[in-house]
């Protein structure tokens, strides 16, 4: 066993080597680091540490009581366990909780916890879905989405993606049962870190969330969709479709110009063929824009390509971002028009689901994440929420 300090091994004698963020390090890499830096060859030691970090959510190595005491200072010298700091939390009348977390560089992200309406015998929500962010902001500029107003600041690290789950489980004192990658950012523009995070989340050792209960939502990046198809992760994939013609989709989602519908839909088809997991198409209904009889026909045709369903989403207003241009003209249809669209789509043979608008009163619904609550004025204006507190 080599007892030289880590800095010396790195050839940086006299200078303290930077510690490695341990969250997000894969099992294989952890084993290698333990061997190289600490001289610990046993696989079960890496597994113990994995369990402490993710299943038992330790925030320090000192808590890892089944490791030999002599390991602890060496682990502390080599690794750090990152944190995200809760800055603000709001609770919606429907039970949705939105968390604003500060990252180590001072930037912030939002994470949303959505309890299902279905309750068990003790009144506890049967499903607790966490909506995680993958980027600080987003570069894609979708006209209906509040996050677009932030532009892209940076990708989240694998650790920061995982920390949203760990921190919310600690704060809420309950397990997350389902995971959706539908928070801030485009997950497939941060594909490496999202894939790394997914490998850890779905590793049975971490006891986090099973692959059948995870959905990645994408605006439609064909190469990355194909990559994901071949990663063997077998998570559900949802495409933000929102329009059935290239002309309208490009107006609403500029990314469609680079990757038009046909290209995206064949990538989704490839995803289905590789995984046999039915596809979800997300479809926000905009009054007078994408709700015609012709849209229903085209939508039905798209869904017949591979087993799939359409998730119709009510448009959540993003007025608080002071939208301009086409963004300012977008409106939700009336309830009657909305219901009629759903009915006609079903009659066309499409499997339809309606996404609920959980957390709308606290700007935590889909597409409303834009750090609105960082601004005290918005906080004040937000009167419907049960609470909205700065931590
Ligand atoms: N970038 C990814 C994931 C984030 S958006 C994607 O594009 O899919 C998550 C979901 O919320 C997407 O389906 C998105 O289209 C939808 N969404 C965005 N803004 C919305 C709004 N104002 N109202 C309702 N849904 C919205």
PDB file of N, CA, C and O in Angstrom, residues 306-368:
ATOM      1  N   UNK A 306     -45.111   4.199 -34.056  1.00  0.00           N
ATOM      2  CA  UNK A 306     -44.702   3.196 -33.060  1.00  0.00           C
ATOM      3  C   UNK A 306     -45.666   3.334 -31.878  1.00  0.00           C
ATOM      4  O   UNK A 306     -46.313   4.373 -31.749  1.00  0.00           O
ATOM      5  N   UNK A 307     -45.765   2.326 -31.009  1.00  0.00           N
ATOM      6  CA  UNK A 307     -46.670   2.456 -29.864  1.00  0.00           C
ATOM      7  C   UNK A 307     -46.346   3.716 -29.070  1.00  0.00           C
ATOM      8  O   UNK A 307     -45.186   3.972 -28.736  1.00  0.00           O
ATOM      9  N   UNK A 308     -47.373   4.514 -28.804  1.00  0.00           N
ATOM     10  CA  UNK A 308     -47.114   5.806 -28.179  1.00  0.00           C
ATOM     11  C   UNK A 308     -48.386   6.375 -27.588  1.00  0.00           C
ATOM     12  O   UNK A 308     -49.477   5.860 -27.840  1.00  0.00           O
ATOM     13  N   UNK A 309     -48.222   7.410 -26.828  1.00  0.00           N
ATOM     14  CA  UNK A 309     -49.398   8.149 -26.376  1.00  0.00           C
ATOM     15  C   UNK A 309     -49.112   9.647 -26.454  1.00  0.00           C
ATOM     16  O   UNK A 309     -47.947  10.065 -26.544  1.00  0.00           O
ATOM     17  N   UNK A 310     -50.178  10.435 -26.429  1.00  0.00           N
ATOM     18  CA  UNK A 310     -50.021  11.884 -26.473  1.00  0.00           C
ATOM     19  C   UNK A 310     -50.402  12.447 -25.113  1.00  0.00           C
ATOM     20  O   UNK A 310     -51.457  12.124 -24.558  1.00  0.00           O
ATOM     21  N   UNK A 311     -49.505  13.260 -24.582  1.00  0.00           N
ATOM     22  CA  UNK A 311     -49.750  13.902 -23.313  1.00  0.00           C
ATOM     23  C   UNK A 311     -50.121  15.359 -23.609  1.00  0.00           C
ATOM     24  O   UNK A 311     -49.272  16.147 -24.007  1.00  0.00           O
ATOM     25  N   UNK A 312     -51.406  15.664 -23.504  1.00  0.00           N
ATOM     26  CA  UNK A 312     -51.833  17.029 -23.818  1.00  0.00           C
ATOM     27  C   UNK A 312     -51.644  17.892 -22.574  1.00  0.00           C
ATOM     28  O   UNK A 312     -52.089  17.539 -21.481  1.00  0.00           O
ATOM     29  N   UNK A 313     -50.928  18.992 -22.757  1.00  0.00           N
ATOM     30  CA  UNK A 313     -50.566  19.840 -21.617  1.00  0.00           C
ATOM     31  C   UNK A 313     -51.277  21.184 -21.737  1.00  0.00           C
ATOM     32  O   UNK A 313     -51.198  21.830 -22.779  1.00  0.00           O
ATOM     33  N   UNK A 314     -51.967  21.599 -20.684  1.00  0.00           N
ATOM     34  CA  UNK A 314     -52.536  22.953 -20.735  1.00  0.00           C
ATOM     35  C   UNK A 314     -51.380  23.960 -20.766  1.00  0.00           C
ATOM     36  O   UNK A 314     -50.359  23.728 -20.116  1.00  0.00           O
ATOM     37  N   UNK A 315     -51.537  25.026 -21.539  1.00  0.00           N
ATOM     38  CA  UNK A 315     -50.463  26.045 -21.602  1.00  0.00           C
ATOM     39  C   UNK A 315     -50.444  26.834 -20.291  1.00  0.00           C
ATOM     40  O   UNK A 315     -51.456  27.389 -19.870  1.00  0.00           O
ATOM     41  N   UNK A 316     -49.295  26.870 -19.685  1.00  0.00           N
ATOM     42  CA  UNK A 316     -49.160  27.641 -18.443  1.00  0.00           C
ATOM     43  C   UNK A 316     -48.605  29.017 -18.751  1.00  0.00           C
ATOM     44  O   UNK A 316     -47.550  29.116 -19.379  1.00  0.00           O
ATOM     45  N   UNK A 317     -49.307  30.037 -18.313  1.00  0.00           N
ATOM     46  CA  UNK A 317     -48.891  31.386 -18.681  1.00  0.00           C
ATOM     47  C   UNK A 317     -47.483  31.719 -18.192  1.00  0.00           C
ATOM     48  O   UNK A 317     -47.070  31.261 -17.121  1.00  0.00           O
ATOM     49  N   UNK A 318     -46.771  32.465 -18.988  1.00  0.00           N
ATOM     50  CA  UNK A 318     -45.411  32.868 -18.597  1.00  0.00           C
ATOM     51  C   UNK A 318     -45.298  34.395 -18.631  1.00  0.00           C
ATOM     52  O   UNK A 318     -44.243  34.958 -18.912  1.00  0.00           O
ATOM     53  N   UNK A 319     -46.438  35.055 -18.340  1.00  0.00           N
ATOM     54  CA  UNK A 319     -46.490  36.530 -18.398  1.00  0.00           C
ATOM     55  C   UNK A 319     -45.422  37.161 -17.523  1.00  0.00           C
ATOM     56  O   UNK A 319     -44.930  38.252 -17.819  1.00  0.00           O
ATOM     57  N   UNK A 320     -45.035  36.476 -16.445  1.00  0.00           N
ATOM     58  CA  UNK A 320     -44.062  37.068 -15.529  1.00  0.00           C
ATOM     59  C   UNK A 320     -42.674  37.222 -16.158  1.00  0.00           C
ATOM     60  O   UNK A 320     -41.808  37.854 -15.585  1.00  0.00           O
ATOM     61  N   UNK A 321     -42.477  36.652 -17.357  1.00  0.00           N
ATOM     62  CA  UNK A 321     -41.185  36.854 -18.030  1.00  0.00           C
ATOM     63  C   UNK A 321     -41.276  38.008 -19.040  1.00  0.00           C
ATOM     64  O   UNK A 321     -40.335  38.242 -19.783  1.00  0.00           O
ATOM     65  N   UNK A 322     -42.405  38.723 -19.062  1.00  0.00           N
ATOM     66  CA  UNK A 322     -42.653  39.808 -20.013  1.00  0.00           C
ATOM     67  C   UNK A 322     -42.360  39.369 -21.448  1.00  0.00           C
ATOM     68  O   UNK A 322     -41.466  39.884 -22.114  1.00  0.00           O
ATOM     69  N   UNK A 323     -43.130  38.365 -21.950  1.00  0.00           N
ATOM     70  CA  UNK A 323     -42.861  37.819 -23.285  1.00  0.00           C
ATOM     71  C   UNK A 323     -43.091  38.850 -24.388  1.00  0.00           C
ATOM     72  O   UNK A 323     -43.920  39.743 -24.243  1.00  0.00           O
ATOM     73  N   UNK A 324     -42.322  38.680 -25.469  1.00  0.00           N
ATOM     74  CA  UNK A 324     -42.462  39.581 -26.627  1.00  0.00           C
ATOM     75  C   UNK A 324     -42.678  38.746 -27.884  1.00  0.00           C
ATOM     76  O   UNK A 324     -42.439  37.540 -27.875  1.00  0.00           O
ATOM     77  N   UNK A 325     -43.065  39.398 -28.981  1.00  0.00           N
ATOM     78  CA  UNK A 325     -43.236  38.700 -30.267  1.00  0.00           C
ATOM     79  C   UNK A 325     -44.292  37.627 -30.171  1.00  0.00           C
ATOM     80  O   UNK A 325     -45.292  37.785 -29.451  1.00  0.00           O
ATOM     81  N   UNK A 326     -44.034  36.501 -30.849  1.00  0.00           N
ATOM     82  CA  UNK A 326     -45.036  35.419 -30.859  1.00  0.00           C
ATOM     83  C   UNK A 326     -45.349  34.940 -29.444  1.00  0.00           C
ATOM     84  O   UNK A 326     -46.479  34.565 -29.120  1.00  0.00           O
ATOM     85  N   UNK A 327     -44.324  34.980 -28.563  1.00  0.00           N
ATOM     86  CA  UNK A 327     -44.522  34.496 -27.187  1.00  0.00           C
ATOM     87  C   UNK A 327     -45.658  35.236 -26.499  1.00  0.00           C
ATOM     88  O   UNK A 327     -46.385  34.670 -25.688  1.00  0.00           O
ATOM     89  N   UNK A 328     -45.831  36.518 -26.847  1.00  0.00           N
ATOM     90  CA  UNK A 328     -46.859  37.331 -26.192  1.00  0.00           C
ATOM     91  C   UNK A 328     -48.256  37.014 -26.722  1.00  0.00           C
ATOM     92  O   UNK A 328     -49.258  37.424 -26.146  1.00  0.00           O
ATOM     93  N   UNK A 329     -48.316  36.286 -27.856  1.00  0.00           N
ATOM     94  CA  UNK A 329     -49.627  36.033 -28.465  1.00  0.00           C
ATOM     95  C   UNK A 329     -50.175  34.649 -28.105  1.00  0.00           C
ATOM     96  O   UNK A 329     -51.248  34.266 -28.549  1.00  0.00           O
ATOM     97  N   UNK A 330     -49.414  33.877 -27.348  1.00  0.00           N
ATOM     98  CA  UNK A 330     -49.839  32.504 -27.042  1.00  0.00           C
ATOM     99  C   UNK A 330     -50.870  32.467 -25.923  1.00  0.00           C
ATOM    100  O   UNK A 330     -50.676  33.109 -24.882  1.00  0.00           O
ATOM    101  N   UNK A 331     -51.959  31.723 -26.169  1.00  0.00           N
ATOM    102  CA  UNK A 331     -53.002  31.611 -25.148  1.00  0.00           C
ATOM    103  C   UNK A 331     -53.505  30.188 -25.063  1.00  0.00           C
ATOM    104  O   UNK A 331     -53.515  29.467 -26.063  1.00  0.00           O
ATOM    105  N   UNK A 332     -53.974  29.821 -23.889  1.00  0.00           N
ATOM    106  CA  UNK A 332     -54.612  28.516 -23.730  1.00  0.00           C
ATOM    107  C   UNK A 332     -56.019  28.593 -24.323  1.00  0.00           C
ATOM    108  O   UNK A 332     -56.664  29.638 -24.250  1.00  0.00           O
ATOM    109  N   UNK A 333     -56.504  27.510 -24.911  1.00  0.00           N
ATOM    110  CA  UNK A 333     -57.891  27.503 -25.386  1.00  0.00           C
ATOM    111  C   UNK A 333     -58.854  27.480 -24.193  1.00  0.00           C
ATOM    112  O   UNK A 333     -58.425  27.202 -23.070  1.00  0.00           O
ATOM    113  N   UNK A 334     -60.128  27.752 -24.450  1.00  0.00           N
ATOM    114  CA  UNK A 334     -61.123  27.665 -23.373  1.00  0.00           C
ATOM    115  C   UNK A 334     -61.222  26.216 -22.912  1.00  0.00           C
ATOM    116  O   UNK A 334     -60.804  25.299 -23.631  1.00  0.00           O
ATOM    117  N   UNK A 335     -61.798  26.007 -21.728  1.00  0.00           N
ATOM    118  CA  UNK A 335     -61.943  24.645 -21.203  1.00  0.00           C
ATOM    119  C   UNK A 335     -62.748  23.792 -22.182  1.00  0.00           C
ATOM    120  O   UNK A 335     -62.421  22.620 -22.426  1.00  0.00           O
ATOM    121  N   UNK A 336     -63.800  24.394 -22.775  1.00  0.00           N
ATOM    122  CA  UNK A 336     -64.650  23.630 -23.702  1.00  0.00           C
ATOM    123  C   UNK A 336     -63.839  23.212 -24.932  1.00  0.00           C
ATOM    124  O   UNK A 336     -63.905  22.055 -25.375  1.00  0.00           O
ATOM    125  N   UNK A 337     -63.046  24.124 -25.477  1.00  0.00           N
ATOM    126  CA  UNK A 337     -62.234  23.811 -26.669  1.00  0.00           C
ATOM    127  C   UNK A 337     -61.177  22.760 -26.327  1.00  0.00           C
ATOM    128  O   UNK A 337     -60.896  21.861 -27.126  1.00  0.00           O
ATOM    129  N   UNK A 338     -60.619  22.875 -25.133  1.00  0.00           N
ATOM    130  CA  UNK A 338     -59.608  21.918 -24.674  1.00  0.00           C
ATOM    131  C   UNK A 338     -60.222  20.505 -24.622  1.00  0.00           C
ATOM    132  O   UNK A 338     -59.688  19.562 -25.196  1.00  0.00           O
ATOM    133  N   UNK A 339     -61.385  20.415 -23.966  1.00  0.00           N
ATOM    134  CA  UNK A 339     -62.035  19.108 -23.825  1.00  0.00           C
ATOM    135  C   UNK A 339     -62.467  18.531 -25.166  1.00  0.00           C
ATOM    136  O   UNK A 339     -62.369  17.326 -25.396  1.00  0.00           O
ATOM    137  N   UNK A 340     -62.918  19.408 -26.046  1.00  0.00           N
ATOM    138  CA  UNK A 340     -63.346  18.937 -27.362  1.00  0.00           C
ATOM    139  C   UNK A 340     -62.143  18.380 -28.141  1.00  0.00           C
ATOM    140  O   UNK A 340     -62.237  17.347 -28.810  1.00  0.00           O
ATOM    141  N   UNK A 341     -60.987  19.028 -28.022  1.00  0.00           N
ATOM    142  CA  UNK A 341     -59.777  18.542 -28.694  1.00  0.00           C
ATOM    143  C   UNK A 341     -59.417  17.136 -28.190  1.00  0.00           C
ATOM    144  O   UNK A 341     -59.154  16.229 -28.981  1.00  0.00           O
ATOM    145  N   UNK A 342     -59.457  16.974 -26.882  1.00  0.00           N
ATOM    146  CA  UNK A 342     -59.122  15.677 -26.269  1.00  0.00           C
ATOM    147  C   UNK A 342     -60.070  14.595 -26.802  1.00  0.00           C
ATOM    148  O   UNK A 342     -59.649  13.515 -27.194  1.00  0.00           O
ATOM    149  N   UNK A 343     -61.358  14.945 -26.807  1.00  0.00           N
ATOM    150  CA  UNK A 343     -62.374  14.001 -27.248  1.00  0.00           C
ATOM    151  C   UNK A 343     -62.132  13.578 -28.694  1.00  0.00           C
ATOM    152  O   UNK A 343     -62.129  12.389 -29.018  1.00  0.00           O
ATOM    153  N   UNK A 344     -61.885  14.572 -29.559  1.00  0.00           N
ATOM    154  CA  UNK A 344     -61.698  14.271 -30.985  1.00  0.00           C
ATOM    155  C   UNK A 344     -60.422  13.459 -31.222  1.00  0.00           C
ATOM    156  O   UNK A 344     -60.367  12.581 -32.073  1.00  0.00           O
ATOM    157  N   UNK A 345     -59.400  13.750 -30.413  1.00  0.00           N
ATOM    158  CA  UNK A 345     -58.141  13.011 -30.539  1.00  0.00           C
ATOM    159  C   UNK A 345     -58.356  11.549 -30.147  1.00  0.00           C
ATOM    160  O   UNK A 345     -57.861  10.633 -30.807  1.00  0.00           O
ATOM    161  N   UNK A 346     -59.122  11.341 -29.105  1.00  0.00           N
ATOM    162  CA  UNK A 346     -59.431   9.960 -28.683  1.00  0.00           C
ATOM    163  C   UNK A 346     -60.214   9.241 -29.777  1.00  0.00           C
ATOM    164  O   UNK A 346     -59.966   8.079 -30.075  1.00  0.00           O
ATOM    165  N   UNK A 347     -61.168   9.971 -30.350  1.00  0.00           N
ATOM    166  CA  UNK A 347     -61.989   9.368 -31.409  1.00  0.00           C
ATOM    167  C   UNK A 347     -61.137   8.993 -32.621  1.00  0.00           C
ATOM    168  O   UNK A 347     -61.462   8.074 -33.361  1.00  0.00           O
ATOM    169  N   UNK A 348     -60.021   9.703 -32.787  1.00  0.00           N
ATOM    170  CA  UNK A 348     -59.121   9.388 -33.910  1.00  0.00           C
ATOM    171  C   UNK A 348     -58.232   8.187 -33.566  1.00  0.00           C
ATOM    172  O   UNK A 348     -57.322   7.844 -34.315  1.00  0.00           O
ATOM    173  N   UNK A 349     -58.471   7.575 -32.403  1.00  0.00           N
ATOM    174  CA  UNK A 349     -57.745   6.352 -32.050  1.00  0.00           C
ATOM    175  C   UNK A 349     -56.442   6.584 -31.295  1.00  0.00           C
ATOM    176  O   UNK A 349     -55.629   5.671 -31.144  1.00  0.00           O
ATOM    177  N   UNK A 350     -56.236   7.808 -30.834  1.00  0.00           N
ATOM    178  CA  UNK A 350     -54.979   8.123 -30.146  1.00  0.00           C
ATOM    179  C   UNK A 350     -55.140   7.883 -28.647  1.00  0.00           C
ATOM    180  O   UNK A 350     -56.181   8.216 -28.072  1.00  0.00           O
ATOM    181  N   UNK A 351     -54.095   7.314 -28.039  1.00  0.00           N
ATOM    182  CA  UNK A 351     -54.121   7.179 -26.579  1.00  0.00           C
ATOM    183  C   UNK A 351     -53.720   8.530 -25.982  1.00  0.00           C
ATOM    184  O   UNK A 351     -52.623   9.030 -26.240  1.00  0.00           O
ATOM    185  N   UNK A 352     -54.635   9.116 -25.214  1.00  0.00           N
ATOM    186  CA  UNK A 352     -54.424  10.489 -24.751  1.00  0.00           C
ATOM    187  C   UNK A 352     -54.357  10.552 -23.226  1.00  0.00           C
ATOM    188  O   UNK A 352     -55.109   9.864 -22.540  1.00  0.00           O
ATOM    189  N   UNK A 353     -53.443  11.376 -22.739  1.00  0.00           N
ATOM    190  CA  UNK A 353     -53.381  11.664 -21.304  1.00  0.00           C
ATOM    191  C   UNK A 353     -53.376  13.173 -21.150  1.00  0.00           C
ATOM    192  O   UNK A 353     -52.825  13.869 -21.994  1.00  0.00           O
ATOM    193  N   UNK A 354     -53.980  13.656 -20.083  1.00  0.00           N
ATOM    194  CA  UNK A 354     -53.930  15.098 -19.862  1.00  0.00           C
ATOM    195  C   UNK A 354     -53.004  15.348 -18.687  1.00  0.00           C
ATOM    196  O   UNK A 354     -53.194  14.770 -17.620  1.00  0.00           O
ATOM    197  N   UNK A 355     -51.984  16.151 -18.907  1.00  0.00           N
ATOM    198  CA  UNK A 355     -51.042  16.462 -17.832  1.00  0.00           C
ATOM    199  C   UNK A 355     -51.688  17.477 -16.905  1.00  0.00           C
ATOM    200  O   UNK A 355     -52.249  18.467 -17.345  1.00  0.00           O
ATOM    201  N   UNK A 356     -51.615  17.236 -15.613  1.00  0.00           N
ATOM    202  CA  UNK A 356     -52.205  18.204 -14.678  1.00  0.00           C
ATOM    203  C   UNK A 356     -51.292  19.427 -14.570  1.00  0.00           C
ATOM    204  O   UNK A 356     -50.135  19.384 -14.965  1.00  0.00           O
ATOM    205  N   UNK A 357     -51.834  20.486 -14.059  1.00  0.00           N
ATOM    206  CA  UNK A 357     -51.055  21.730 -13.964  1.00  0.00           C
ATOM    207  C   UNK A 357     -50.547  21.937 -12.561  1.00  0.00           C
ATOM    208  O   UNK A 357     -50.662  23.023 -12.007  1.00  0.00           O
ATOM    209  N   UNK A 358     -50.004  20.898 -11.959  1.00  0.00           N
ATOM    210  CA  UNK A 358     -49.554  21.007 -10.581  1.00  0.00           C
ATOM    211  C   UNK A 358     -48.628  22.200 -10.373  1.00  0.00           C
ATOM    212  O   UNK A 358     -47.729  22.435 -11.158  1.00  0.00           O
ATOM    213  N   UNK A 359     -48.890  22.929  -9.308  1.00  0.00           N
ATOM    214  CA  UNK A 359     -47.976  23.989  -8.907  1.00  0.00           C
ATOM    215  C   UNK A 359     -48.075  25.262  -9.722  1.00  0.00           C
ATOM    216  O   UNK A 359     -47.189  26.112  -9.685  1.00  0.00           O
ATOM    217  N   UNK A 360     -49.191  25.441 -10.457  1.00  0.00           N
ATOM    218  CA  UNK A 360     -49.315  26.624 -11.321  1.00  0.00           C
ATOM    219  C   UNK A 360     -49.274  27.913 -10.497  1.00  0.00           C
ATOM    220  O   UNK A 360     -48.722  28.925 -10.930  1.00  0.00           O
ATOM    221  N   UNK A 361     -49.864  27.851  -9.295  1.00  0.00           N
ATOM    222  CA  UNK A 361     -49.923  29.061  -8.470  1.00  0.00           C
ATOM    223  C   UNK A 361     -48.569  29.486  -7.921  1.00  0.00           C
ATOM    224  O   UNK A 361     -48.404  30.592  -7.429  1.00  0.00           O
ATOM    225  N   UNK A 362     -47.573  28.594  -7.987  1.00  0.00           N
ATOM    226  CA  UNK A 362     -46.241  28.981  -7.490  1.00  0.00           C
ATOM    227  C   UNK A 362     -45.211  28.990  -8.629  1.00  0.00           C
ATOM    228  O   UNK A 362     -44.016  28.859  -8.414  1.00  0.00           O
ATOM    229  N   UNK A 363     -45.720  29.109  -9.860  1.00  0.00           N
ATOM    230  CA  UNK A 363     -44.848  29.072 -11.046  1.00  0.00           C
ATOM    231  C   UNK A 363     -43.926  27.865 -11.031  1.00  0.00           C
ATOM    232  O   UNK A 363     -42.723  27.975 -11.297  1.00  0.00           O
ATOM    233  N   UNK A 364     -44.514  26.713 -10.665  1.00  0.00           N
ATOM    234  CA  UNK A 364     -43.724  25.479 -10.643  1.00  0.00           C
ATOM    235  C   UNK A 364     -44.225  24.510 -11.701  1.00  0.00           C
ATOM    236  O   UNK A 364     -43.748  23.402 -11.798  1.00  0.00           O
ATOM    237  N   UNK A 365     -45.220  24.922 -12.498  1.00  0.00           N
ATOM    238  CA  UNK A 365     -45.748  24.024 -13.525  1.00  0.00           C
ATOM    239  C   UNK A 365     -44.780  23.992 -14.704  1.00  0.00           C
ATOM    240  O   UNK A 365     -43.869  24.814 -14.793  1.00  0.00           O
ATOM    241  N   UNK A 366     -44.990  23.022 -15.616  1.00  0.00           N
ATOM    242  CA  UNK A 366     -44.096  22.863 -16.763  1.00  0.00           C
ATOM    243  C   UNK A 366     -43.842  24.192 -17.433  1.00  0.00           C
ATOM    244  O   UNK A 366     -44.771  24.926 -17.728  1.00  0.00           O
ATOM    245  N   UNK A 367     -42.607  24.439 -17.735  1.00  0.00           N
ATOM    246  CA  UNK A 367     -42.266  25.618 -18.519  1.00  0.00           C
ATOM    247  C   UNK A 367     -42.308  26.910 -17.741  1.00  0.00           C
ATOM    248  O   UNK A 367     -42.092  27.985 -18.279  1.00  0.00           O
ATOM    249  N   UNK A 368     -42.561  26.824 -16.433  1.00  0.00           N
ATOM    250  CA  UNK A 368     -42.641  28.069 -15.653  1.00  0.00           C
ATOM    251  C   UNK A 368     -41.396  28.303 -14.804  1.00  0.00           C
ATOM    252  O   UNK A 368     -41.360  29.216 -13.992  1.00  0.00           O
TER     253      UNK A 368
END
